[in-house]
Amino acid sequence: RNERHVMYSVHYFVISGPNGAHFGGSVETESLRAPPKKDLRLASLTRSLHMDAPDGMSFKSAAGRVSITSLKDVTIKSMNGKV
């Protein structure tokens, strides 16, 4: 038993509340979705937001646009391929 570690093993897990969920460390999951007709928002209010994947990342919008907004420069870099 480790009092600093809590594990949930369920097929479907919902966190609901007016301000969403706040995590002090990293989050690892196969799927992260917003409820129907709601936006999914990933935010770091004081630091950076990092997403890492060893086999690739895909961003898809089936019915709308994709936009990137930045206070400073936006950089897209390919280590071994085309942009």
Short mmCIF file of C-alpha atoms in Angstrom, two decimals:
data_model
loop_
_atom_site.label_atom_id
_atom_site.label_comp_id
_atom_site.label_asym_id
_atom_site.label_seq_id
_atom_site.Cartn_x
_atom_site.Cartn_y
_atom_site.Cartn_z
CA ARG A 1 0.00 0.00 0.00
CA ASN A 2 1.32 3.41 -1.00
CA GLU A 3 -0.59 6.40 0.40
CA ARG A 4 0.89 8.72 -2.24
CA HIS A 5 -0.43 6.62 -5.15
CA VAL A 6 -4.09 6.05 -6.11
CA MET A 7 -5.03 3.78 -9.03
CA TYR A 8 -8.43 3.55 -10.73
CA SER A 9 -9.06 0.70 -13.12
CA VAL A 10 -12.42 1.23 -14.80
CA HIS A 11 -13.75 1.09 -18.36
CA TYR A 12 -15.27 4.60 -18.25
CA PHE A 13 -14.27 7.33 -15.76
CA VAL A 14 -15.97 10.75 -15.58
CA ILE A 15 -14.77 13.83 -13.70
CA SER A 16 -17.42 16.53 -13.55
CA GLY A 17 -17.42 19.94 -11.98
CA PRO A 18 -17.69 23.60 -12.96
CA ASN A 19 -13.89 23.99 -13.28
CA GLY A 20 -12.97 20.58 -14.71
CA ALA A 21 -10.07 18.68 -13.19
CA HIS A 22 -6.71 19.98 -11.98
CA PHE A 23 -3.60 17.78 -11.91
CA GLY A 24 -0.31 18.66 -10.25
CA GLY A 25 1.73 16.21 -12.34
CA SER A 26 1.40 14.36 -15.60
CA VAL A 27 -1.68 12.55 -16.96
CA GLU A 28 -1.48 9.38 -19.03
CA THR A 29 -4.50 7.98 -20.88
CA GLU A 30 -5.42 6.33 -24.18
CA SER A 31 -8.37 8.65 -24.80
CA LEU A 32 -9.39 12.09 -23.56
CA ARG A 33 -12.75 13.43 -24.75
CA ALA A 34 -15.14 16.26 -24.04
CA PRO A 35 -18.86 15.57 -23.59
CA PRO A 36 -21.03 15.92 -26.73
CA LYS A 37 -21.35 19.53 -27.93
CA LYS A 38 -18.68 20.74 -25.44
CA ASP A 39 -15.10 21.88 -26.14
CA LEU A 40 -12.11 19.93 -24.87
CA ARG A 41 -9.62 22.31 -23.32
CA LEU A 42 -6.08 21.48 -22.23
CA ALA A 43 -4.51 24.38 -20.39
CA SER A 44 -1.53 25.27 -18.28
CA LEU A 45 -2.23 28.62 -16.66
CA THR A 46 1.32 29.37 -15.51
CA ARG A 47 3.69 27.11 -17.50
CA SER A 48 3.98 25.25 -20.81
CA LEU A 49 1.78 22.44 -22.09
CA HIS A 50 3.66 19.47 -23.56
CA MET A 51 2.31 16.52 -25.55
CA ASP A 52 4.74 13.75 -26.46
CA ALA A 53 4.21 10.57 -28.50
CA PRO A 54 6.85 8.13 -29.72
CA ASP A 55 4.94 7.01 -32.86
CA GLY A 56 3.35 10.28 -33.99
CA MET A 57 0.50 12.67 -33.33
CA SER A 58 -2.62 13.36 -35.31
CA PHE A 59 -4.94 16.37 -35.13
CA LYS A 60 -8.23 16.08 -36.99
CA SER A 61 -11.25 18.31 -37.29
CA ALA A 62 -14.07 16.45 -39.02
CA ALA A 63 -16.52 19.36 -39.20
CA GLY A 64 -14.68 22.57 -38.40
CA ARG A 65 -11.47 24.49 -38.63
CA VAL A 66 -8.15 24.13 -36.81
CA SER A 67 -6.52 27.29 -35.50
CA ILE A 68 -3.31 28.08 -33.63
CA THR A 69 -3.01 31.33 -31.72
CA SER A 70 0.19 32.52 -30.10
CA LEU A 71 1.42 35.67 -28.39
CA LYS A 72 4.85 35.07 -29.96
CA ASP A 73 6.24 33.01 -32.87
CA VAL A 74 4.69 29.74 -34.08
CA THR A 75 7.30 27.18 -35.13
CA ILE A 76 6.67 23.91 -36.98
CA LYS A 77 9.77 21.75 -37.31
CA SER A 78 10.34 18.35 -38.88
CA MET A 79 13.43 16.45 -37.71
CA ASN A 80 13.34 14.05 -40.67
CA GLY A 81 10.67 14.88 -43.23
CA LYS A 82 8.65 17.56 -44.96
CA VAL A 83 6.53 20.37 -43.49
#
